[in-house]
CSV table of C-alpha atoms and ligand atoms in Angstrom, one decimal:
chain,number,residue,atom,x,y,z
A,1099,MET,CA,69.6,103.9,66.2
A,1100,ILE,CA,72.9,102.7,64.9
A,1101,PRO,CA,75.4,102.9,67.9
A,1102,TYR,CA,79.0,104.0,67.5
A,1103,GLY,CA,80.2,100.7,69.1
A,1104,ARG,CA,78.6,97.5,70.3
A,1105,GLN,CA,79.7,94.1,71.6
A,1106,ASP,CA,79.3,90.9,69.6
A,1107,ILE,CA,78.2,88.0,71.7
A,1108,SER,CA,78.0,84.4,70.2
A,1109,GLN,CA,76.3,81.3,71.5
A,1110,ALA,CA,79.8,80.0,72.3
A,1111,ASP,CA,80.4,83.1,74.6
A,1112,ILE,CA,77.1,82.4,76.4
A,1113,ASP,CA,77.9,78.7,76.8
A,1114,ALA,CA,81.4,79.6,78.2
A,1115,VAL,CA,79.8,81.8,80.8
A,1116,VAL,CA,77.1,79.3,81.8
A,1117,ASN,CA,79.8,76.6,82.2
A,1118,VAL,CA,81.5,78.7,84.8
A,1119,LEU,CA,78.2,79.5,86.6
A,1120,ILE,CA,77.6,75.7,87.1
A,1121,SER,CA,81.3,75.1,88.1
A,1122,ASP,CA,82.9,75.2,91.5
A,1123,PHE,CA,84.5,78.6,91.1
A,1124,LEU,CA,82.8,81.8,90.3
A,1125,THR,CA,85.9,83.7,91.2
A,1126,GLN,CA,89.6,82.9,92.0
A,1127,GLY,CA,89.2,79.7,89.9
A,1128,PRO,CA,91.0,78.4,86.9
A,1129,THR,CA,89.4,80.6,84.2
A,1130,VAL,CA,91.1,83.8,85.2
A,1131,PRO,CA,94.6,82.4,84.7
A,1132,ALA,CA,93.4,80.8,81.5
A,1133,PHE,CA,92.2,84.1,80.2
A,1134,GLU,CA,95.5,85.8,81.3
A,1135,LYS,CA,97.4,83.1,79.4
A,1136,ALA,CA,95.3,83.6,76.2
A,1137,VAL,CA,96.1,87.3,76.2
A,1138,THR,CA,99.8,87.0,77.0
A,1139,SER,CA,100.2,84.3,74.4
A,1140,PHE,CA,98.6,86.5,71.8
A,1141,CYS,CA,100.7,89.5,72.7
A,1142,GLY,CA,103.9,87.7,73.4
A,1143,ALA,CA,104.3,89.2,76.9
A,1144,GLU,CA,105.4,87.2,79.9
A,1145,HIS,CA,102.9,88.1,82.6
A,1146,GLY,CA,99.2,89.0,82.6
A,1147,ILE,CA,97.1,90.3,85.5
A,1148,ALA,CA,93.4,90.4,84.9
A,1149,VAL,CA,91.5,93.1,86.8
A,1150,SER,CA,87.9,94.3,87.3
A,1151,ASN,CA,88.4,97.1,84.7
A,1152,ALA,CA,91.2,98.9,82.9
A,1153,THR,CA,90.9,101.9,85.3
A,1154,ALA,CA,91.9,99.5,88.1
A,1155,GLY,CA,94.7,98.1,85.9
A,1156,LEU,CA,96.1,101.6,85.3
A,1157,HIS,CA,95.9,102.3,89.0
A,1158,ILE,CA,97.9,99.2,90.1
A,1159,ALA,CA,100.3,99.8,87.2
A,1160,CYS,CA,101.0,103.3,88.6
A,1161,MET,CA,101.3,101.8,92.1
A,1162,ALA,CA,103.7,99.1,90.9
A,1163,LEU,CA,105.9,101.8,89.5
A,1164,ASP,CA,105.8,103.5,92.9
A,1165,VAL,CA,103.9,106.6,91.7
A,1166,GLY,CA,103.1,108.7,94.8
A,1167,PRO,CA,102.9,112.2,96.3
A,1168,GLY,CA,105.6,114.4,94.9
A,1169,ASP,CA,105.7,112.5,91.5
A,1170,THR,CA,104.2,113.7,88.2
A,1171,VAL,CA,102.7,111.5,85.5
A,1172,TRP,CA,102.3,112.8,82.0
A,1173,THR,CA,99.7,111.6,79.5
A,1174,SER,CA,97.7,112.7,76.5
A,1175,PRO,CA,94.8,115.1,76.9
A,1176,ASN,CA,92.9,113.2,74.1
A,1177,THR,CA,91.8,110.3,76.2
A,1178,PHE,CA,89.2,109.0,78.7
A,1179,VAL,CA,89.6,110.5,82.2
A,1180,ALA,CA,90.8,107.2,83.6
A,1181,SER,CA,94.2,107.5,82.0
A,1182,SER,CA,95.1,110.5,84.2
A,1183,ASN,CA,92.8,109.7,87.2
A,1184,SER,CA,94.9,106.6,87.8
A,1185,ALA,CA,97.9,108.8,88.7
A,1186,LEU,CA,95.7,111.1,90.9
A,1187,TYR,CA,94.5,108.1,92.9
A,1188,CYS,CA,98.2,107.6,93.9
A,1189,GLY,CA,98.5,111.2,95.1
A,1190,ALA,CA,100.7,112.2,92.2
A,1191,LYS,CA,100.3,115.3,90.0
A,1192,VAL,CA,99.3,114.9,86.3
A,1193,ASP,CA,100.3,116.9,83.3
A,1194,PHE,CA,99.4,116.7,79.6
A,1195,VAL,CA,101.4,116.7,76.4
A,1196,ASP,CA,99.6,118.0,73.3
A,1197,ILE,CA,98.7,115.6,70.4
A,1198,ASP,CA,100.0,115.1,66.9
A,1199,PRO,CA,97.6,116.6,64.3
A,1200,GLN,CA,97.8,113.5,62.1
A,1201,THR,CA,97.6,110.6,64.5
A,1202,TYR,CA,95.8,112.3,67.4
A,1203,ASN,CA,98.2,110.4,69.6
A,1204,ILE,CA,100.7,112.2,71.9
A,1205,SER,CA,103.0,114.4,69.9
A,1206,ILE,CA,106.7,113.3,69.9
A,1207,ALA,CA,107.7,116.9,69.0
A,1208,ARG,CA,105.8,118.4,71.9
A,1209,LEU,CA,107.0,115.7,74.3
A,1210,THR,CA,110.6,116.2,73.3
A,1211,GLU,CA,110.3,119.9,73.9
A,1212,LYS,CA,108.4,119.6,77.2
A,1213,LEU,CA,111.0,117.1,78.5
A,1214,ALA,CA,113.8,119.4,77.8
A,1215,TYR,CA,112.2,122.2,79.8
A,1216,ALA,CA,111.2,119.8,82.6
A,1217,ALA,CA,114.8,118.6,82.8
A,1218,ARG,CA,116.1,122.1,83.1
A,1219,ASP,CA,113.5,122.9,85.8
A,1220,GLY,CA,113.9,119.6,87.7
A,1221,ARG,CA,110.3,118.6,87.0
A,1222,LEU,CA,110.6,115.4,84.9
A,1223,PRO,CA,107.7,113.0,85.0
A,1224,LYS,CA,108.2,109.7,86.8
A,1225,VAL,CA,105.8,107.9,84.4
A,1226,LEU,CA,104.4,108.6,80.9
A,1227,ILE,CA,101.1,107.1,79.9
A,1228,PRO,CA,100.9,107.1,76.1
A,1229,VAL,CA,97.4,106.3,74.9
A,1230,HIS,CA,96.9,104.4,71.6
A,1231,HIS,CA,94.0,106.5,70.4
A,1232,CYS,CA,91.4,104.6,68.2
A,1233,GLY,CA,93.7,101.5,68.4
A,1234,GLN,CA,96.6,103.1,66.5
A,1235,SER,CA,99.9,102.7,68.4
A,1236,CYS,CA,101.8,105.7,69.5
A,1237,ASP,CA,105.3,106.1,68.1
A,1238,MET,CA,106.7,103.8,70.8
A,1239,LYS,CA,110.3,103.7,69.5
A,1240,ALA,CA,110.6,107.5,69.8
A,1241,ILE,CA,109.0,107.3,73.3
A,1242,ARG,CA,111.4,104.6,74.4
A,1243,ARG,CA,114.4,106.7,73.2
A,1244,LEU,CA,113.1,109.7,75.3
A,1245,ALA,CA,112.5,107.4,78.3
A,1246,ASP,CA,116.1,106.2,78.1
A,1247,GLU,CA,117.3,109.7,77.8
A,1248,TYR,CA,115.2,111.2,80.7
A,1249,GLY,CA,114.7,108.2,82.9
A,1250,PHE,CA,110.9,107.9,83.1
A,1251,ARG,CA,108.8,104.7,83.0
A,1252,ILE,CA,106.1,103.9,80.5
A,1253,ILE,CA,102.6,102.5,80.9
A,1254,GLU,CA,100.8,102.0,77.6
A,1255,ASP,CA,97.1,102.8,77.8
A,1256,ALA,CA,96.0,100.2,75.2
A,1257,ALA,CA,92.3,100.3,76.2
A,1258,HIS,CA,91.5,100.7,72.4
A,1259,ALA,CA,94.3,98.6,71.1
A,1260,ILE,CA,94.1,94.8,71.8
A,1261,GLY,CA,94.6,93.2,68.4
A,1262,ALA,CA,96.5,96.2,67.0
A,1263,PHE,CA,100.1,95.9,65.7
A,1264,TYR,CA,103.1,98.2,65.8
A,1265,ASP,CA,106.2,97.6,63.7
A,1266,GLY,CA,105.0,94.0,63.0
A,1267,ALA,CA,104.4,93.0,66.7
A,1268,PRO,CA,101.1,93.0,68.7
A,1269,VAL,CA,100.5,95.9,71.0
A,1270,GLY,CA,101.1,94.5,74.4
A,1271,THR,CA,104.5,92.9,73.7
A,1272,CYS,CA,105.9,95.6,76.1
A,1273,THR,CA,109.1,95.8,74.0
A,1274,TYR,CA,109.1,99.6,74.5
A,1275,SER,CA,107.2,99.9,77.8
A,1276,ASP,CA,107.1,98.6,81.4
A,1277,ILE,CA,103.4,97.7,81.4
A,1278,THR,CA,100.5,97.7,78.9
A,1279,VAL,CA,96.8,97.9,80.0
A,1280,PHE,CA,93.8,96.6,78.0
A,1281,SER,CA,90.1,97.3,78.6
A,1282,PHE,CA,87.3,94.9,77.9
A,1283,HIS,CA,84.3,97.3,78.3
A,1284,PRO,CA,81.6,96.3,75.8
A,1285,VAL,CA,82.4,99.1,73.3
A,1286,LYS,CA,86.1,98.0,73.2
A,1287,ILE,CA,87.6,95.3,70.8
A,1288,ILE,CA,86.7,92.3,73.0
A,1289,THR,CA,84.6,92.3,76.1
A,1290,THR,CA,84.2,90.8,79.5
A,1291,GLY,CA,81.3,93.1,80.5
A,1292,GLU,CA,83.6,95.1,82.7
A,1293,GLY,CA,87.3,94.1,82.8
A,1294,GLY,CA,90.9,94.9,82.1
A,1295,LEU,CA,94.3,93.3,81.9
A,1296,ALA,CA,97.8,94.5,82.6
A,1297,VAL,CA,100.7,92.8,80.8
A,1298,THR,CA,104.4,93.1,81.6
A,1299,ASN,CA,107.7,91.3,81.0
A,1300,ASP,CA,109.0,92.3,84.5
A,1301,SER,CA,108.3,89.6,87.0
A,1302,ALA,CA,108.7,92.0,90.0
A,1303,LEU,CA,106.1,94.4,88.5
A,1304,ALA,CA,103.8,91.5,87.8
A,1305,GLU,CA,104.1,90.3,91.4
A,1306,LYS,CA,103.4,93.8,92.8
A,1307,MET,CA,100.3,94.2,90.5
A,1308,ARG,CA,99.0,90.7,91.6
A,1309,ARG,CA,99.3,91.7,95.2
A,1310,PHE,CA,97.7,95.2,94.7
A,1311,ARG,CA,94.8,93.5,92.8
A,1312,SER,CA,94.0,91.5,95.9
A,1313,HIS,CA,94.2,93.7,99.0
A,1314,GLY,CA,98.0,93.7,99.2
A,1315,ILE,CA,97.8,90.1,100.5
A,1316,THR,CA,100.2,87.2,99.8
A,1317,SER,CA,100.1,83.6,100.7
A,1318,ASP,CA,103.6,83.0,99.4
A,1319,ARG,CA,105.7,81.7,102.4
A,1320,SER,CA,108.9,83.0,100.9
A,1321,VAL,CA,107.9,86.6,101.2
A,1322,MET,CA,105.8,86.4,104.4
A,1323,GLU,CA,107.3,87.9,107.6
A,1324,ALA,CA,108.3,85.6,110.5
A,1325,ARG,CA,105.5,85.0,113.1
A,1326,PRO,CA,105.2,82.6,116.1
A,1327,GLU,CA,105.3,78.9,114.9
A,1328,ASN,CA,102.2,78.0,116.8
A,1329,GLU,CA,100.0,80.6,115.0
A,1330,ILE,CA,98.3,79.9,111.7
A,1331,TRP,CA,99.5,82.5,109.2
A,1332,ASN,CA,98.1,81.3,105.9
A,1333,TYR,CA,98.2,84.8,104.4
A,1334,GLN,CA,99.7,88.2,105.2
A,1335,GLN,CA,98.9,91.7,104.1
A,1336,MET,CA,102.1,93.3,103.0
A,1337,ALA,CA,100.8,96.5,101.4
A,1338,LEU,CA,97.6,98.4,101.1
A,1339,GLY,CA,95.9,97.0,98.0
A,1340,PHE,CA,92.4,96.8,96.7
A,1341,ASN,CA,89.8,94.2,95.6
A,1342,TYR,CA,90.4,94.7,91.8
A,1343,ARG,CA,89.9,91.0,90.9
A,1344,MET,CA,88.2,89.8,87.8
A,1345,THR,CA,85.7,87.0,88.3
A,1346,ASP,CA,85.8,83.7,86.5
A,1347,ILE,CA,82.4,84.6,85.0
A,1348,HIS,CA,83.9,87.6,83.3
A,1349,ALA,CA,87.1,85.8,82.4
A,1350,ALA,CA,85.1,83.0,80.7
A,1351,LEU,CA,83.5,85.6,78.4
A,1352,GLY,CA,86.9,87.1,77.7
A,1353,LEU,CA,88.5,83.8,77.0
A,1354,SER,CA,85.8,82.9,74.5
A,1355,GLN,CA,86.0,86.4,72.9
A,1356,MET,CA,89.8,86.1,72.6
A,1357,SER,CA,89.2,83.2,70.1
A,1358,ARG,CA,87.5,85.7,67.8
A,1359,LEU,CA,89.9,88.7,68.4
A,1360,THR,CA,91.4,88.4,64.9
A,1361,GLU,CA,88.0,88.1,63.3
A,1362,PHE,CA,86.8,91.2,65.2
A,1363,VAL,CA,89.8,93.3,64.2
A,1364,ASP,CA,89.5,92.2,60.6
A,1365,ALA,CA,85.9,93.2,60.5
A,1366,ARG,CA,86.7,96.6,62.0
A,1367,ARG,CA,89.5,97.1,59.4
A,1368,ARG,CA,87.1,96.1,56.6
A,1369,ILE,CA,84.6,98.7,57.8
A,1370,ALA,CA,87.4,101.4,58.0
A,1371,VAL,CA,88.5,100.5,54.4
A,1372,ARG,CA,84.8,100.9,53.3
A,1373,TYR,CA,84.6,104.3,55.0
A,1374,ASP,CA,87.9,105.4,53.5
A,1375,ALA,CA,86.5,104.7,50.0
A,1376,ALA,CA,83.0,106.0,50.6
A,1377,LEU,CA,84.0,109.3,52.2
A,1378,ALA,CA,87.1,110.1,50.2
A,1379,ASP,CA,85.5,112.8,48.0
A,1380,LEU,CA,84.0,114.7,51.0
A,1381,PRO,CA,85.4,117.8,52.6
A,1382,ILE,CA,86.0,116.1,55.9
A,1383,THR,CA,89.3,114.7,57.3
A,1384,LEU,CA,89.6,110.9,57.5
A,1385,PRO,CA,91.9,109.0,59.9
A,1386,TRP,CA,95.5,108.8,58.9
A,1387,GLN,CA,97.7,105.8,59.6
A,1388,MET,CA,101.4,105.7,60.4
A,1389,PRO,CA,103.1,103.2,58.0
A,1390,GLU,CA,104.4,101.1,60.9
A,1391,SER,CA,101.0,100.8,62.6
A,1392,ASN,CA,98.1,98.5,62.0
A,1393,SER,CA,95.2,99.9,64.0
A,1394,SER,CA,92.6,97.8,65.7
A,1395,TYR,CA,90.1,100.5,64.7
A,1396,HIS,CA,88.3,100.8,68.0
A,1397,LEU,CA,87.2,104.2,66.7
A,1398,TYR,CA,86.8,105.8,63.3
A,1399,PRO,CA,86.9,109.6,63.8
A,1400,VAL,CA,86.3,112.2,61.1
A,1401,LEU,CA,87.1,115.9,61.4
A,1402,VAL,CA,84.4,118.4,60.5
A,1403,ASP,CA,85.9,121.8,59.9
A,1404,GLN,CA,83.2,124.4,59.4
A,1405,ASP,CA,85.5,126.5,57.3
A,1406,ARG,CA,86.0,123.7,54.9
A,1407,CYS,CA,82.6,122.0,54.7
A,1408,GLY,CA,80.2,124.8,55.8
A,1409,VAL,CA,78.7,122.7,58.5
A,1410,SER,CA,79.6,123.0,62.2
A,1411,GLN,CA,80.6,119.9,64.2
A,1412,LYS,CA,77.5,120.4,66.3
A,1413,GLN,CA,75.2,120.6,63.3
A,1414,PHE,CA,76.8,117.5,61.8
A,1415,TYR,CA,76.4,115.7,65.2
A,1416,SER,CA,72.8,116.6,65.5
A,1417,ALA,CA,72.0,115.8,61.8
A,1418,LEU,CA,73.4,112.3,62.2
A,1419,TRP,CA,71.6,111.7,65.5
A,1420,GLY,CA,68.4,113.0,63.8
A,1421,GLY,CA,69.0,110.4,61.0
A,1422,GLY,CA,69.3,107.5,63.5
A,1423,VAL,CA,73.1,107.4,63.8
A,1424,ALA,CA,74.4,107.7,67.3
A,1425,VAL,CA,77.7,109.2,66.6
A,1426,ASN,CA,80.0,110.1,69.5
A,1427,LEU,CA,83.0,112.3,70.4
A,1428,HIS,CA,86.4,111.0,71.6
A,1429,TYR,CA,87.5,113.0,73.5
A,1430,ILE,CA,86.9,116.2,75.4
A,1431,PRO,CA,90.5,117.1,76.5
A,1432,VAL,CA,90.7,115.7,80.0
A,1433,TYR,CA,92.0,119.0,81.5
A,1434,LEU,CA,88.9,120.9,80.4
A,1435,GLN,CA,86.8,118.7,82.7
A,1436,PRO,CA,85.5,120.8,85.7
A,1437,TYR,CA,87.4,118.6,88.1
A,1438,TYR,CA,90.7,119.2,86.3
A,1439,GLU,CA,89.9,122.9,85.8
A,1440,LYS,CA,89.8,123.1,89.6
A,1441,LEU,CA,93.4,121.6,89.6
A,1442,GLY,CA,94.4,124.7,87.7
A,1443,PHE,CA,94.4,123.7,84.0
A,1444,LYS,CA,93.2,126.4,81.6
A,1445,ARG,CA,91.7,126.4,78.1
A,1446,GLY,CA,94.3,126.9,75.4
A,1447,TYR,CA,96.8,124.6,77.2
A,1448,CYS,CA,96.9,121.9,74.4
A,1449,PRO,CA,95.7,123.7,71.2
A,1450,VAL,CA,95.9,120.8,68.9
A,1451,ALA,CA,93.8,118.6,71.2
A,1452,GLU,CA,91.3,121.4,71.6
A,1453,ARG,CA,90.9,121.9,67.9
A,1454,TYR,CA,90.5,118.1,67.5
A,1455,PHE,CA,87.8,118.2,70.2
A,1456,GLN,CA,86.0,120.9,68.3
A,1457,GLN,CA,86.0,118.9,65.0
A,1458,ALA,CA,86.1,115.2,65.7
A,1459,ILE,CA,83.1,112.9,65.4
A,1460,SER,CA,83.3,109.1,65.9
A,1461,LEU,CA,81.4,107.2,63.3
A,1462,PRO,CA,79.8,103.7,64.0
A,1463,ILE,CA,82.4,100.9,63.8
A,1464,PHE,CA,81.9,97.5,65.3
A,1465,PRO,CA,82.0,93.9,63.9
A,1466,GLY,CA,78.2,93.6,63.7
A,1467,LEU,CA,77.7,96.7,61.6
A,1468,ALA,CA,76.1,95.5,58.4
A,1469,ASP,CA,77.1,97.0,55.0
A,1470,SER,CA,73.6,98.3,54.6
A,1471,GLN,CA,73.8,100.1,58.0
A,1472,GLN,CA,77.2,101.5,57.0
A,1473,ASP,CA,75.8,102.7,53.7
A,1474,CYS,CA,73.0,104.4,55.6
A,1475,VAL,CA,75.6,106.2,57.8
A,1476,VAL,CA,77.5,107.3,54.6
A,1477,GLN,CA,74.2,108.6,53.2
A,1478,GLN,CA,73.4,110.5,56.4
A,1479,ILE,CA,76.9,112.1,56.2
A,1480,ARG,CA,76.4,113.2,52.6
A,1481,ASP,CA,72.9,114.6,53.5
A,1482,ALA,CA,74.4,116.5,56.5
A,1483,LEU,CA,77.1,118.1,54.3
A,1484,GLN,CA,74.7,118.8,51.4
A,1485,ALA,CA,72.5,120.8,53.8
A,1486,ALA,CA,75.3,123.4,54.1
B,1937,LIG,C1,87.8,102.7,78.2
B,1937,LIG,C2,89.1,103.4,78.5
B,1937,LIG,C3,89.7,103.3,79.7
B,1937,LIG,C4,89.0,102.7,81.0
B,1937,LIG,O1,88.6,101.4,80.8
B,1937,LIG,P1,87.6,100.7,81.8
B,1937,LIG,O2,87.8,99.2,81.5
B,1937,LIG,O3,86.2,101.2,81.4
B,1937,LIG,O4,88.0,101.0,83.2
B,1937,LIG,C5,90.9,103.9,79.9
B,1937,LIG,N1,91.5,104.5,78.9
B,1937,LIG,C6,90.9,104.6,77.7
B,1937,LIG,C7,91.7,105.4,76.6
B,1937,LIG,C8,89.7,104.1,77.5
B,1937,LIG,O5,89.1,104.2,76.3
């Protein structure tokens, strides 16, 4: 089977991990800050907080922005459940803004409209979590303008988007947002096994996230509360945090992978260009790119519209699986999940995201995908459409 995504592990990656295993520190050692530095240097952000996974990163990002009961967080329905779960963990409510039919990212038109209604009704969100679907940045300048107008904060869910660029700068520069969160799950652009990293230019938010990552504990004397001089207070718990730390073993893999980030993204872009050319004549919709974005191509979704190509999405999906191509679907609109339905969301809420869900198929795209394998995927697609 050809998977839709797969990690690329080199001997250098293996050596880097082994070196940590035989060192003094498996966790809380020097490799975690070294990895944080590598990511912040690449992005041009000031602070990096490595965490056990991006879900944990989104959670402490919400906590740092004081998201809690009584608050509402808005995000895209076309995302993995973690984007909105992070707000639910804080006791907040979530709501969804429909997507743009061309980029599949949050729609600026729908967002503008919804904010105007919310302002009138006194129900503005505290935080917006735009998701850079497939690795193509959202229209961050427009989102920043709306944030300035309506006073909400911004967490970029950049789980797909390390190595992507927007308006000439890397995603993660945090020029238009408060915090950006990356994921290093094996299907993502670079991997640590499990892992994530939050970047920010705000030192107070960075400090809060560092503390929430490690139980809410500090050993910084200047922020500790006064206690009797004869007692040993080498740390204090100041807030209720979690153990969301990344280990040095994972960070070593991430640090080694970071040295190949550009190579990985170039390989993904090359595969996307090959698909663009090989599939151009077919009655399916290929991904569209905003002129100011340079996607990291975590995903390459095509839209299969039965009215246009005579094959249903499900038939197409099954035909490709039958031909040895493990295509996937990103995403089922979050609010259609049974858990979210129980929160009161109904089918029909975000029609563009629902239509996308009923047509989208993610094709294999990852650095190790050989041209011959990609040609096989293209042939399977042609056969599936021919069968109509
Ligand atoms: C993968 C992913 C996450 C969660 O990342 P983990 O590191 O697996 O916790 C969050 N949001 C999006 C859009 C993702 O694709």
